[in-house]
PDB file of C-alpha atoms and ligand atoms in Angstrom:
ATOM      1  CA  MET P  25      38.413 -38.364 207.714  1.00  0.00           C
ATOM      2  CA  GLU P  26      36.878 -36.622 210.674  1.00  0.00           C
ATOM      3  CA  ALA P  27      33.960 -39.143 210.362  1.00  0.00           C
ATOM      4  CA  LEU P  28      35.720 -42.320 209.385  1.00  0.00           C
ATOM      5  CA  GLY P  29      39.042 -42.601 211.436  1.00  0.00           C
ATOM      6  CA  ARG P  30      39.481 -44.910 214.484  1.00  0.00           C
ATOM      7  CA  LYS P  31      38.788 -41.906 216.710  1.00  0.00           C
ATOM      8  CA  GLY P  32      36.297 -40.416 214.200  1.00  0.00           C
ATOM      9  CA  GLU P  33      32.606 -39.521 214.767  1.00  0.00           C
ATOM     10  CA  LEU P  34      31.254 -42.942 213.656  1.00  0.00           C
ATOM     11  CA  ALA P  35      33.601 -44.805 215.976  1.00  0.00           C
ATOM     12  CA  GLN P  36      32.273 -42.384 218.853  1.00  0.00           C
ATOM     13  CA  ILE P  37      28.720 -43.374 217.937  1.00  0.00           C
ATOM     14  CA  SER P  38      29.378 -47.078 217.924  1.00  0.00           C
ATOM     15  CA  LYS P  39      30.797 -46.807 221.494  1.00  0.00           C
ATOM     16  CA  GLU P  40      27.353 -45.605 222.603  1.00  0.00           C
ATOM     17  CA  PHE P  41      25.815 -48.865 221.209  1.00  0.00           C
ATOM     18  CA  SER P  42      26.249 -50.683 224.534  1.00  0.00           C
ATOM     19  CA  LYS P  43      23.545 -48.461 226.012  1.00  0.00           C
ATOM     20  CA  LEU P  44      20.968 -49.586 223.497  1.00  0.00           C
ATOM     21  CA  PRO P  45      18.550 -52.537 223.622  1.00  0.00           C
ATOM     22  CA  PRO P  46      19.733 -55.471 221.542  1.00  0.00           C
ATOM     23  CA  GLU P  47      17.163 -55.167 218.721  1.00  0.00           C
ATOM     24  CA  GLU P  48      17.890 -51.464 218.319  1.00  0.00           C
ATOM     25  CA  ARG P  49      21.551 -52.265 218.460  1.00  0.00           C
ATOM     26  CA  ALA P  50      21.273 -54.644 215.393  1.00  0.00           C
ATOM     27  CA  ARG P  51      19.137 -52.140 213.325  1.00  0.00           C
ATOM     28  CA  LEU P  52      21.340 -49.080 214.085  1.00  0.00           C
ATOM     29  CA  GLY P  53      24.462 -51.172 213.657  1.00  0.00           C
ATOM     30  CA  LYS P  54      23.508 -52.210 210.185  1.00  0.00           C
ATOM     31  CA  LEU P  55      22.588 -48.525 209.394  1.00  0.00           C
ATOM     32  CA  LEU P  56      25.900 -47.368 210.749  1.00  0.00           C
ATOM     33  CA  ASN P  57      27.775 -49.905 208.568  1.00  0.00           C
ATOM     34  CA  ASP P  58      25.873 -48.801 205.500  1.00  0.00           C
ATOM     35  CA  VAL P  59      26.681 -45.138 206.193  1.00  0.00           C
ATOM     36  CA  LYS P  60      30.274 -45.964 206.876  1.00  0.00           C
ATOM     37  CA  GLN P  61      30.521 -47.997 203.681  1.00  0.00           C
ATOM     38  CA  THR P  62      28.911 -45.298 201.556  1.00  0.00           C
ATOM     39  CA  LEU P  63      31.190 -42.613 203.061  1.00  0.00           C
ATOM     40  CA  GLU P  64      34.285 -44.853 202.410  1.00  0.00           C
ATOM     41  CA  GLU P  65      33.243 -45.475 198.860  1.00  0.00           C
ATOM     42  CA  ASN P  66      32.585 -41.805 198.045  1.00  0.00           C
ATOM     43  CA  TRP P  67      35.816 -40.807 199.799  1.00  0.00           C
ATOM     44  CA  SER P  68      37.845 -43.228 197.816  1.00  0.00           C
ATOM     45  CA  VAL P  69      36.199 -42.227 194.457  1.00  0.00           C
ATOM     46  CA  ARG P  70      36.814 -38.566 195.126  1.00  0.00           C
ATOM     47  CA  ASN P  71      40.368 -39.173 196.435  1.00  0.00           C
ATOM     48  CA  GLY P  72      41.106 -41.082 193.281  1.00  0.00           C
ATOM     49  CA  GLU P  73      39.710 -38.218 191.139  1.00  0.00           C
ATOM     50  CA  MET P  74      41.813 -35.664 192.949  1.00  0.00           C
ATOM     51  CA  GLU P  75      44.956 -37.787 192.708  1.00  0.00           C
ATOM     52  CA  SER P  76      44.613 -38.423 189.051  1.00  0.00           C
ATOM     53  CA  SER P  77      43.758 -34.789 188.188  1.00  0.00           C
ATOM     54  CA  ALA P  78      46.876 -33.751 190.142  1.00  0.00           C
ATOM     55  CA  LEU P  79      48.905 -36.226 188.165  1.00  0.00           C
ATOM     56  CA  ASN P  80      47.376 -35.057 184.846  1.00  0.00           C
ATOM     57  CA  ALA P  81      48.189 -31.502 185.686  1.00  0.00           C
ATOM     58  CA  ARG P  82      51.793 -32.442 186.313  1.00  0.00           C
ATOM     59  CA  LEU P  83      52.057 -34.522 183.192  1.00  0.00           C
ATOM     60  CA  GLU P  84      50.600 -31.727 181.160  1.00  0.00           C
ATOM     61  CA  ALA P  85      52.952 -29.192 182.676  1.00  0.00           C
ATOM     62  CA  GLU P  86      56.131 -31.388 182.550  1.00  0.00           C
ATOM     63  CA  TRP P  87      55.445 -33.085 179.262  1.00  0.00           C
ATOM     64  CA  VAL P  88      58.610 -33.878 177.241  1.00  0.00           C
ATOM     65  CA  ASP P  89      58.673 -34.946 173.542  1.00  0.00           C
ATOM     66  CA  LEU P  90      61.517 -37.428 173.501  1.00  0.00           C
ATOM     67  CA  THR P  91      61.499 -37.445 169.745  1.00  0.00           C
ATOM     68  CA  ALA P  92      61.956 -33.710 169.334  1.00  0.00           C
ATOM     69  CA  PRO P  93      65.515 -32.364 168.526  1.00  0.00           C
ATOM     70  CA  ALA P  94      67.342 -31.033 171.462  1.00  0.00           C
ATOM     71  CA  PRO P  95      66.931 -27.144 171.694  1.00  0.00           C
ATOM     72  CA  GLY P  96      69.696 -24.959 170.524  1.00  0.00           C
ATOM     73  CA  VAL P  97      72.167 -25.296 167.774  1.00  0.00           C
ATOM     74  CA  ARG P  98      73.374 -28.911 167.341  1.00  0.00           C
ATOM     75  CA  PRO P  99      77.194 -29.068 167.305  1.00  0.00           C
ATOM     76  CA  GLY P 100      78.507 -29.997 163.884  1.00  0.00           C
ATOM     77  CA  SER P 101      81.683 -31.743 162.841  1.00  0.00           C
ATOM     78  CA  LEU P 102      84.278 -31.411 160.132  1.00  0.00           C
ATOM     79  CA  HIS P 103      84.140 -33.697 157.148  1.00  0.00           C
ATOM     80  CA  PRO P 104      86.374 -36.650 157.561  1.00  0.00           C
ATOM     81  CA  VAL P 105      88.487 -35.655 154.579  1.00  0.00           C
ATOM     82  CA  THR P 106      88.803 -32.106 156.067  1.00  0.00           C
ATOM     83  CA  GLN P 107      90.035 -33.612 159.288  1.00  0.00           C
ATOM     84  CA  VAL P 108      92.631 -35.667 157.581  1.00  0.00           C
ATOM     85  CA  GLN P 109      93.674 -32.695 155.452  1.00  0.00           C
ATOM     86  CA  ARG P 110      93.989 -30.326 158.454  1.00  0.00           C
ATOM     87  CA  GLU P 111      96.033 -32.891 160.379  1.00  0.00           C
ATOM     88  CA  LEU P 112      98.391 -33.338 157.384  1.00  0.00           C
ATOM     89  CA  GLU P 113      98.685 -29.544 156.870  1.00  0.00           C
ATOM     90  CA  GLU P 114      99.716 -29.148 160.481  1.00  0.00           C
ATOM     91  CA  LEU P 115     102.309 -31.879 160.043  1.00  0.00           C
ATOM     92  CA  PHE P 116     103.758 -30.286 156.996  1.00  0.00           C
ATOM     93  CA  VAL P 117     103.814 -26.822 158.508  1.00  0.00           C
ATOM     94  CA  SER P 118     105.752 -28.247 161.391  1.00  0.00           C
ATOM     95  CA  LEU P 119     108.304 -29.509 158.831  1.00  0.00           C
ATOM     96  CA  GLY P 120     108.679 -26.083 157.283  1.00  0.00           C
ATOM     97  CA  PHE P 121     106.335 -26.430 154.219  1.00  0.00           C
ATOM     98  CA  THR P 122     104.146 -23.694 152.889  1.00  0.00           C
ATOM     99  CA  VAL P 123     100.475 -24.683 152.275  1.00  0.00           C
ATOM    100  CA  LEU P 124      99.217 -23.408 148.835  1.00  0.00           C
ATOM    101  CA  ASP P 125      95.807 -23.302 147.187  1.00  0.00           C
ATOM    102  CA  GLY P 126      94.852 -22.779 143.537  1.00  0.00           C
ATOM    103  CA  PRO P 127      91.865 -22.734 141.139  1.00  0.00           C
ATOM    104  CA  GLU P 128      89.689 -25.767 140.724  1.00  0.00           C
ATOM    105  CA  VAL P 129      88.846 -24.501 137.238  1.00  0.00           C
ATOM    106  CA  GLU P 130      92.195 -24.575 135.453  1.00  0.00           C
ATOM    107  CA  THR P 131      93.786 -23.781 132.096  1.00  0.00           C
ATOM    108  CA  GLU P 132      94.958 -26.587 129.881  1.00  0.00           C
ATOM    109  CA  TYR P 133      98.433 -25.059 130.206  1.00  0.00           C
ATOM    110  CA  TYR P 134      98.810 -25.438 133.964  1.00  0.00           C
ATOM    111  CA  ASN P 135      96.909 -28.748 134.211  1.00  0.00           C
ATOM    112  CA  PHE P 136      98.854 -30.476 131.341  1.00  0.00           C
ATOM    113  CA  ASP P 137     101.443 -28.589 129.284  1.00  0.00           C
ATOM    114  CA  ALA P 138     103.429 -27.255 132.190  1.00  0.00           C
ATOM    115  CA  LEU P 139     103.490 -30.648 133.710  1.00  0.00           C
ATOM    116  CA  ASN P 140     105.112 -32.157 130.592  1.00  0.00           C
ATOM    117  CA  ILE P 141     101.913 -34.113 129.763  1.00  0.00           C
ATOM    118  CA  PRO P 142     101.933 -34.278 125.975  1.00  0.00           C
ATOM    119  CA  ALA P 143      98.976 -33.461 123.719  1.00  0.00           C
ATOM    120  CA  ASP P 144      98.335 -37.170 122.845  1.00  0.00           C
ATOM    121  CA  HIS P 145      98.374 -38.283 126.534  1.00  0.00           C
ATOM    122  CA  PRO P 146      95.085 -40.237 127.375  1.00  0.00           C
ATOM    123  CA  ALA P 147      94.543 -37.998 130.425  1.00  0.00           C
ATOM    124  CA  ARG P 148      93.706 -35.210 128.050  1.00  0.00           C
ATOM    125  CA  ASP P 149      90.864 -37.138 126.503  1.00  0.00           C
ATOM    126  CA  MET P 150      87.142 -36.257 127.039  1.00  0.00           C
ATOM    127  CA  GLN P 151      86.792 -39.730 128.741  1.00  0.00           C
ATOM    128  CA  ASP P 152      89.116 -38.695 131.572  1.00  0.00           C
ATOM    129  CA  THR P 153      88.780 -34.991 132.033  1.00  0.00           C
ATOM    130  CA  PHE P 154      85.854 -32.639 132.441  1.00  0.00           C
ATOM    131  CA  TRP P 155      86.279 -29.866 129.910  1.00  0.00           C
ATOM    132  CA  LEU P 156      84.556 -26.541 129.928  1.00  0.00           C
ATOM    133  CA  LYS P 157      83.146 -24.992 126.658  1.00  0.00           C
ATOM    134  CA  ASP P 158      85.767 -22.178 126.827  1.00  0.00           C
ATOM    135  CA  GLY P 159      88.729 -24.631 126.743  1.00  0.00           C
ATOM    136  CA  ARG P 160      89.420 -24.671 130.497  1.00  0.00           C
ATOM    137  CA  LEU P 161      88.930 -27.739 132.624  1.00  0.00           C
ATOM    138  CA  LEU P 162      88.275 -29.039 136.161  1.00  0.00           C
ATOM    139  CA  ARG P 163      91.752 -29.780 137.383  1.00  0.00           C
ATOM    140  CA  THR P 164      92.503 -33.448 137.368  1.00  0.00           C
ATOM    141  CA  HIS P 165      95.249 -33.151 140.097  1.00  0.00           C
ATOM    142  CA  THR P 166      96.645 -30.546 142.356  1.00  0.00           C
ATOM    143  CA  SER P 167      99.940 -30.407 140.369  1.00  0.00           C
ATOM    144  CA  PRO P 168      99.006 -27.117 138.639  1.00  0.00           C
ATOM    145  CA  VAL P 169      99.110 -25.452 142.046  1.00  0.00           C
ATOM    146  CA  GLN P 170     102.675 -26.597 142.452  1.00  0.00           C
ATOM    147  CA  VAL P 171     103.804 -25.068 139.071  1.00  0.00           C
ATOM    148  CA  ARG P 172     101.983 -21.797 140.101  1.00  0.00           C
ATOM    149  CA  GLY P 173     103.775 -22.008 143.445  1.00  0.00           C
ATOM    150  CA  LEU P 174     107.105 -22.496 141.928  1.00  0.00           C
ATOM    151  CA  GLU P 175     106.514 -19.555 139.530  1.00  0.00           C
ATOM    152  CA  LYS P 176     105.494 -17.311 142.313  1.00  0.00           C
ATOM    153  CA  LEU P 177     107.748 -18.120 145.229  1.00  0.00           C
ATOM    154  CA  GLY P 178     110.804 -19.539 143.324  1.00  0.00           C
ATOM    155  CA  PRO P 179     113.359 -21.949 144.701  1.00  0.00           C
ATOM    156  CA  PRO P 180     114.390 -23.056 147.281  1.00  0.00           C
ATOM    157  CA  LEU P 181     110.854 -24.200 148.104  1.00  0.00           C
ATOM    158  CA  LYS P 182     108.989 -26.715 150.254  1.00  0.00           C
ATOM    159  CA  MET P 183     105.294 -26.707 149.539  1.00  0.00           C
ATOM    160  CA  ILE P 184     102.116 -28.793 149.664  1.00  0.00           C
ATOM    161  CA  ALA P 185      98.974 -28.332 147.570  1.00  0.00           C
ATOM    162  CA  PRO P 186      96.028 -30.073 149.084  1.00  0.00           C
ATOM    163  CA  GLY P 187      92.560 -29.927 147.447  1.00  0.00           C
ATOM    164  CA  ARG P 188      89.728 -31.096 145.428  1.00  0.00           C
ATOM    165  CA  VAL P 189      90.252 -32.716 142.028  1.00  0.00           C
ATOM    166  CA  PHE P 190      87.962 -34.147 139.358  1.00  0.00           C
ATOM    167  CA  ARG P 191      88.092 -36.993 136.834  1.00  0.00           C
ATOM    168  CA  ASN P 192      85.519 -38.141 134.408  1.00  0.00           C
ATOM    169  CA  GLU P 193      85.197 -41.550 135.996  1.00  0.00           C
ATOM    170  CA  GLU P 194      82.666 -44.278 135.930  1.00  0.00           C
ATOM    171  CA  VAL P 195      81.545 -44.183 139.637  1.00  0.00           C
ATOM    172  CA  ASP P 196      81.758 -47.213 141.814  1.00  0.00           C
ATOM    173  CA  PRO P 197      82.618 -48.043 145.465  1.00  0.00           C
ATOM    174  CA  SER P 198      86.287 -47.084 144.868  1.00  0.00           C
ATOM    175  CA  HIS P 199      86.089 -44.445 142.048  1.00  0.00           C
ATOM    176  CA  GLU P 200      84.600 -40.993 142.335  1.00  0.00           C
ATOM    177  CA  HIS P 201      84.421 -38.100 139.845  1.00  0.00           C
ATOM    178  CA  THR P 202      85.394 -35.821 142.798  1.00  0.00           C
ATOM    179  CA  PHE P 203      88.053 -36.628 145.361  1.00  0.00           C
ATOM    180  CA  TYR P 204      90.874 -35.065 147.433  1.00  0.00           C
ATOM    181  CA  GLN P 205      94.627 -35.096 146.855  1.00  0.00           C
ATOM    182  CA  LEU P 206      97.612 -33.704 148.576  1.00  0.00           C
ATOM    183  CA  GLU P 207     100.733 -33.221 146.472  1.00  0.00           C
ATOM    184  CA  GLY P 208     104.072 -32.004 147.934  1.00  0.00           C
ATOM    185  CA  MET P 209     107.324 -30.723 146.390  1.00  0.00           C
ATOM    186  CA  ILE P 210     110.753 -29.791 147.562  1.00  0.00           C
ATOM    187  CA  VAL P 211     113.024 -27.804 145.226  1.00  0.00           C
ATOM    188  CA  ASP P 212     116.533 -27.089 146.321  1.00  0.00           C
ATOM    189  CA  ARG P 213     120.123 -27.823 145.317  1.00  0.00           C
ATOM    190  CA  ASP P 214     121.484 -31.375 144.953  1.00  0.00           C
ATOM    191  CA  VAL P 215     118.300 -33.189 146.082  1.00  0.00           C
ATOM    192  CA  SER P 216     118.645 -36.916 145.711  1.00  0.00           C
ATOM    193  CA  ILE P 217     116.470 -40.023 145.828  1.00  0.00           C
ATOM    194  CA  ALA P 218     117.998 -40.797 149.208  1.00  0.00           C
ATOM    195  CA  HIS P 219     116.537 -37.534 150.496  1.00  0.00           C
ATOM    196  CA  MET P 220     113.174 -38.371 149.090  1.00  0.00           C
ATOM    197  CA  LEU P 221     113.269 -41.953 150.543  1.00  0.00           C
ATOM    198  CA  TYR P 222     114.191 -40.652 153.999  1.00  0.00           C
ATOM    199  CA  PHE P 223     111.605 -37.927 153.919  1.00  0.00           C
ATOM    200  CA  MET P 224     108.788 -40.274 152.643  1.00  0.00           C
ATOM    201  CA  THR P 225     109.482 -42.812 155.387  1.00  0.00           C
ATOM    202  CA  THR P 226     109.519 -40.204 158.083  1.00  0.00           C
ATOM    203  CA  LEU P 227     106.375 -38.635 156.730  1.00  0.00           C
ATOM    204  CA  LEU P 228     104.515 -42.046 156.599  1.00  0.00           C
ATOM    205  CA  SER P 229     105.625 -42.953 160.066  1.00  0.00           C
ATOM    206  CA  ALA P 230     104.179 -39.685 161.316  1.00  0.00           C
ATOM    207  CA  ILE P 231     100.935 -40.202 159.374  1.00  0.00           C
ATOM    208  CA  PHE P 232     100.395 -43.835 160.653  1.00  0.00           C
ATOM    209  CA  ARG P 233     101.952 -43.139 164.104  1.00  0.00           C
ATOM    210  CA  ARG P 234     104.284 -46.134 163.799  1.00  0.00           C
ATOM    211  CA  ASP P 235     107.369 -47.273 161.991  1.00  0.00           C
ATOM    212  CA  VAL P 236     106.750 -48.237 158.459  1.00  0.00           C
ATOM    213  CA  THR P 237     108.713 -50.235 155.973  1.00  0.00           C
ATOM    214  CA  VAL P 238     108.765 -48.877 152.496  1.00  0.00           C
ATOM    215  CA  ARG P 239     109.873 -49.935 149.045  1.00  0.00           C
ATOM    216  CA  LEU P 240     110.267 -48.222 145.676  1.00  0.00           C
ATOM    217  CA  ARG P 241     109.206 -49.516 142.335  1.00  0.00           C
ATOM    218  CA  PRO P 242     109.747 -47.821 139.065  1.00  0.00           C
ATOM    219  CA  GLY P 243     106.571 -45.946 137.898  1.00  0.00           C
ATOM    220  CA  PHE P 244     105.949 -43.500 135.039  1.00  0.00           C
ATOM    221  CA  PHE P 245     104.586 -40.089 135.491  1.00  0.00           C
ATOM    222  CA  PRO P 246     105.333 -37.404 132.842  1.00  0.00           C
ATOM    223  CA  PHE P 247     106.228 -34.768 135.478  1.00  0.00           C
ATOM    224  CA  VAL P 248     109.035 -36.650 137.170  1.00  0.00           C
ATOM    225  CA  GLU P 249     112.124 -38.481 136.078  1.00  0.00           C
ATOM    226  CA  PRO P 250     112.914 -41.037 137.423  1.00  0.00           C
ATOM    227  CA  GLY P 251     109.335 -41.827 138.728  1.00  0.00           C
ATOM    228  CA  PHE P 252     108.437 -44.327 141.391  1.00  0.00           C
ATOM    229  CA  GLU P 253     105.558 -46.142 143.086  1.00  0.00           C
ATOM    230  CA  LEU P 254     106.255 -46.175 146.796  1.00  0.00           C
ATOM    231  CA  ASP P 255     104.657 -49.121 148.675  1.00  0.00           C
ATOM    232  CA  ILE P 256     104.523 -49.697 152.363  1.00  0.00           C
ATOM    233  CA  HIS P 257     104.560 -52.949 154.219  1.00  0.00           C
ATOM    234  CA  CYS P 258     100.767 -53.759 154.834  1.00  0.00           C
ATOM    235  CA  LEU P 259      99.770 -52.343 158.173  1.00  0.00           C
ATOM    236  CA  ILE P 260      97.075 -54.909 158.565  1.00  0.00           C
ATOM    237  CA  CYS P 261      99.011 -58.139 158.248  1.00  0.00           C
ATOM    238  CA  GLY P 262     102.529 -56.750 158.606  1.00  0.00           C
ATOM    239  CA  GLY P 263     103.555 -58.269 155.337  1.00  0.00           C
ATOM    240  CA  ALA P 264     102.250 -61.759 155.677  1.00  0.00           C
ATOM    241  CA  GLY P 265      99.427 -61.322 153.151  1.00  0.00           C
ATOM    242  CA  CYS P 266      95.744 -60.482 153.716  1.00  0.00           C
ATOM    243  CA  PRO P 267      92.689 -59.203 151.677  1.00  0.00           C
ATOM    244  CA  VAL P 268      93.713 -55.530 152.117  1.00  0.00           C
ATOM    245  CA  CYS P 269      97.059 -56.010 150.416  1.00  0.00           C
ATOM    246  CA  LYS P 270      95.612 -58.640 148.096  1.00  0.00           C
ATOM    247  CA  GLN P 271      98.076 -61.345 149.580  1.00  0.00           C
ATOM    248  CA  SER P 272     101.068 -59.386 148.393  1.00  0.00           C
ATOM    249  CA  GLY P 273     102.198 -58.019 151.814  1.00  0.00           C
ATOM    250  CA  TRP P 274     102.584 -54.528 150.191  1.00  0.00           C
ATOM    251  CA  VAL P 275     100.117 -51.563 149.739  1.00  0.00           C
ATOM    252  CA  GLU P 276     100.718 -49.042 147.010  1.00  0.00           C
ATOM    253  CA  LEU P 277     100.544 -45.607 148.734  1.00  0.00           C
ATOM    254  CA  MET P 278     102.415 -42.775 147.101  1.00  0.00           C
ATOM    255  CA  PRO P 279     103.560 -42.037 143.506  1.00  0.00           C
ATOM    256  CA  CYS P 280     106.720 -39.922 143.657  1.00  0.00           C
ATOM    257  CA  GLY P 281     109.843 -38.986 141.911  1.00  0.00           C
ATOM    258  CA  LEU P 282     112.462 -36.353 141.033  1.00  0.00           C
ATOM    259  CA  VAL P 283     110.841 -33.349 139.413  1.00  0.00           C
ATOM    260  CA  HIS P 284     111.267 -33.439 135.625  1.00  0.00           C
ATOM    261  CA  PRO P 285     113.710 -30.758 134.264  1.00  0.00           C
ATOM    262  CA  ALA P 286     111.024 -29.563 131.795  1.00  0.00           C
ATOM    263  CA  VAL P 287     108.651 -28.930 134.764  1.00  0.00           C
ATOM    264  CA  LEU P 288     111.245 -26.935 136.664  1.00  0.00           C
ATOM    265  CA  ARG P 289     111.844 -24.932 133.548  1.00  0.00           C
ATOM    266  CA  PHE P 290     108.099 -24.229 133.209  1.00  0.00           C
ATOM    267  CA  GLY P 291     108.103 -23.109 136.726  1.00  0.00           C
ATOM    268  CA  GLY P 292     110.958 -20.641 136.117  1.00  0.00           C
ATOM    269  CA  ALA P 293     113.701 -22.675 137.909  1.00  0.00           C
ATOM    270  CA  ASP P 294     116.944 -23.372 135.986  1.00  0.00           C
ATOM    271  CA  PRO P 295     117.273 -27.254 136.094  1.00  0.00           C
ATOM    272  CA  GLU P 296     121.127 -26.894 135.928  1.00  0.00           C
ATOM    273  CA  GLU P 297     120.956 -25.234 139.401  1.00  0.00           C
ATOM    274  CA  TRP P 298     117.829 -26.592 140.967  1.00  0.00           C
ATOM    275  CA  ASN P 299     116.241 -29.962 141.401  1.00  0.00           C
ATOM    276  CA  GLY P 300     113.763 -31.596 143.692  1.00  0.00           C
ATOM    277  CA  PHE P 301     111.391 -34.393 144.569  1.00  0.00           C
ATOM    278  CA  ALA P 302     107.534 -34.503 144.440  1.00  0.00           C
ATOM    279  CA  PHE P 303     104.904 -36.901 145.604  1.00  0.00           C
ATOM    280  CA  GLY P 304     101.065 -37.472 145.524  1.00  0.00           C
ATOM    281  CA  LEU P 305      98.858 -38.576 148.390  1.00  0.00           C
ATOM    282  CA  GLY P 306      95.239 -39.610 148.068  1.00  0.00           C
ATOM    283  CA  LEU P 307      93.546 -37.728 150.940  1.00  0.00           C
ATOM    284  CA  THR P 308      90.209 -39.487 150.244  1.00  0.00           C
ATOM    285  CA  ARG P 309      91.980 -42.947 150.214  1.00  0.00           C
ATOM    286  CA  LEU P 310      93.705 -42.035 153.441  1.00  0.00           C
ATOM    287  CA  ALA P 311      90.445 -41.154 155.086  1.00  0.00           C
ATOM    288  CA  MET P 312      88.987 -44.456 153.932  1.00  0.00           C
ATOM    289  CA  MET P 313      91.907 -46.287 155.529  1.00  0.00           C
ATOM    290  CA  ARG P 314      91.807 -44.307 158.698  1.00  0.00           C
ATOM    291  CA  TYR P 315      88.007 -44.616 159.378  1.00  0.00           C
ATOM    292  CA  GLY P 316      87.419 -47.965 157.662  1.00  0.00           C
ATOM    293  CA  ILE P 317      85.067 -46.599 154.963  1.00  0.00           C
ATOM    294  CA  ASP P 318      84.345 -49.087 152.284  1.00  0.00           C
ATOM    295  CA  ASP P 319      82.467 -46.855 149.763  1.00  0.00           C
ATOM    296  CA  ILE P 320      83.969 -43.728 148.331  1.00  0.00           C
ATOM    297  CA  ARG P 321      80.656 -42.392 147.293  1.00  0.00           C
ATOM    298  CA  LEU P 322      79.641 -41.742 150.962  1.00  0.00           C
ATOM    299  CA  PHE P 323      82.047 -38.716 151.126  1.00  0.00           C
ATOM    300  CA  THR P 324      80.010 -36.699 148.541  1.00  0.00           C
ATOM    301  CA  SER P 325      76.675 -38.164 149.351  1.00  0.00           C
ATOM    302  CA  GLY P 326      75.779 -35.314 151.895  1.00  0.00           C
ATOM    303  CA  ASP P 327      74.077 -38.059 154.007  1.00  0.00           C
ATOM    304  CA  LEU P 328      73.947 -36.628 157.565  1.00  0.00           C
ATOM    305  CA  ARG P 329      73.817 -40.269 158.979  1.00  0.00           C
ATOM    306  CA  PHE P 330      77.277 -40.759 157.484  1.00  0.00           C
ATOM    307  CA  LEU P 331      78.693 -37.316 158.356  1.00  0.00           C
ATOM    308  CA  ARG P 332      77.512 -37.206 162.023  1.00  0.00           C
ATOM    309  CA  GLN P 333      79.748 -40.158 162.823  1.00  0.00           C
ATOM    310  CA  PHE P 334      82.849 -38.029 162.556  1.00  0.00           C
TER     311      PHE P 334
HETATM  312  C1  LIG V  53      99.104 -38.633 140.934  1.00  0.00           C
HETATM  313  C2  LIG V  53     100.113 -37.778 141.480  1.00  0.00           C
HETATM  314  C3  LIG V  53     102.514 -37.754 141.531  1.00  0.00           C
HETATM  315  C4  LIG V  53     103.678 -35.687 141.575  1.00  0.00           C
HETATM  316  C5  LIG V  53     102.451 -36.373 141.633  1.00  0.00           C
HETATM  317  C6  LIG V  53     104.451 -33.489 140.904  1.00  0.00           C
HETATM  318  C7  LIG V  53     104.077 -32.176 140.762  1.00  0.00           C
HETATM  319  C8  LIG V  53     105.003 -31.339 140.134  1.00  0.00           C
HETATM  320  C9  LIG V  53     106.150 -31.829 139.599  1.00  0.00           C
HETATM  321  C10 LIG V  53     106.382 -33.225 139.724  1.00  0.00           C
HETATM  322 CL1  LIG V  53     104.634 -29.694 139.809  1.00  0.00          CL
HETATM  323  N1  LIG V  53     105.600 -33.919 140.433  1.00  0.00           N
HETATM  324  N2  LIG V  53     103.620 -34.333 141.487  1.00  0.00           N
HETATM  325  C11 LIG V  53     104.874 -36.407 141.497  1.00  0.00           C
HETATM  326  C12 LIG V  53     104.849 -37.719 141.425  1.00  0.00           C
HETATM  327  C13 LIG V  53     103.673 -38.458 141.510  1.00  0.00           C
HETATM  328  O1  LIG V  53     101.373 -38.373 141.614  1.00  0.00           O
HETATM  329  O2  LIG V  53      97.984 -38.361 140.847  1.00  0.00           O
HETATM  330  N3  LIG V  53      99.547 -39.827 140.571  1.00  0.00           N
HETATM  331  C14 LIG V  53      98.773 -40.831 140.111  1.00  0.00           C
END
């Protein structure tokens, strides 16, 4: 730049040109221009080289692989069924319930006999239940936990038994061999269907965070008498009829009933003194409704693309 600038050496030299004779002036002028052009070209080439090597050095030093996982431990999240289960446990604990757990590998006695399920009941068939070689089985519901709880704690009692259950099912978008249930039971004196109905309505309003309309239909379950299917007014269409409620306006939600005297006796409670109500809730189905999941198989798929959404 000392040579080329407006006040550089070449500019100084060209000022001296006026002192030269015209023919010399033309020859030297051309020479000067050639020199100037060569210098400028060289300068610009070298300047470009320096600039690009500075840029390359920076790119090399500050290079970031945008496809690489972020450093550190990636925060995980709870499985959607676990989230629903924990939320309900919290709700039931706030209502004074005890949360109980029990074995997933059960005896035939606790899974069937103590629940008044007779020997010839289809649930006991190989087609419906996973049997182990030693005569035990994978529990088909969480009811055995309730009998164990009644035995251990005795009445009066308010308990829930959430957990994993197994059925020998043909798997499809709405049937799995492994799913989650939450059963609840209250045993006390003079418990009536009115108590059950009020409790269930309050419970469902808390779960869905709005007022719900319920109805009871008769339903048969060996461990309750009388037994009911509890339906709620469809939350999607409000009862007008839509694909979710199959145009009926009602959605079947909770089987329930008054605990069968035989089951109370199996649990060590005298049915002359004690009675109660019990209900079942499908945790997996509730999670499907909550998050709009249309294929039950996703829950046990272990697919991280599914799980990371929760
Ligand atoms: C289900 C579950 C129901 C119960 C479950 C229950 C448990 C005991 C005594 C009486 Cl120890 N009842 N649980 C009661 C009514 C319905 O449904 O899987 N239904 C298809």
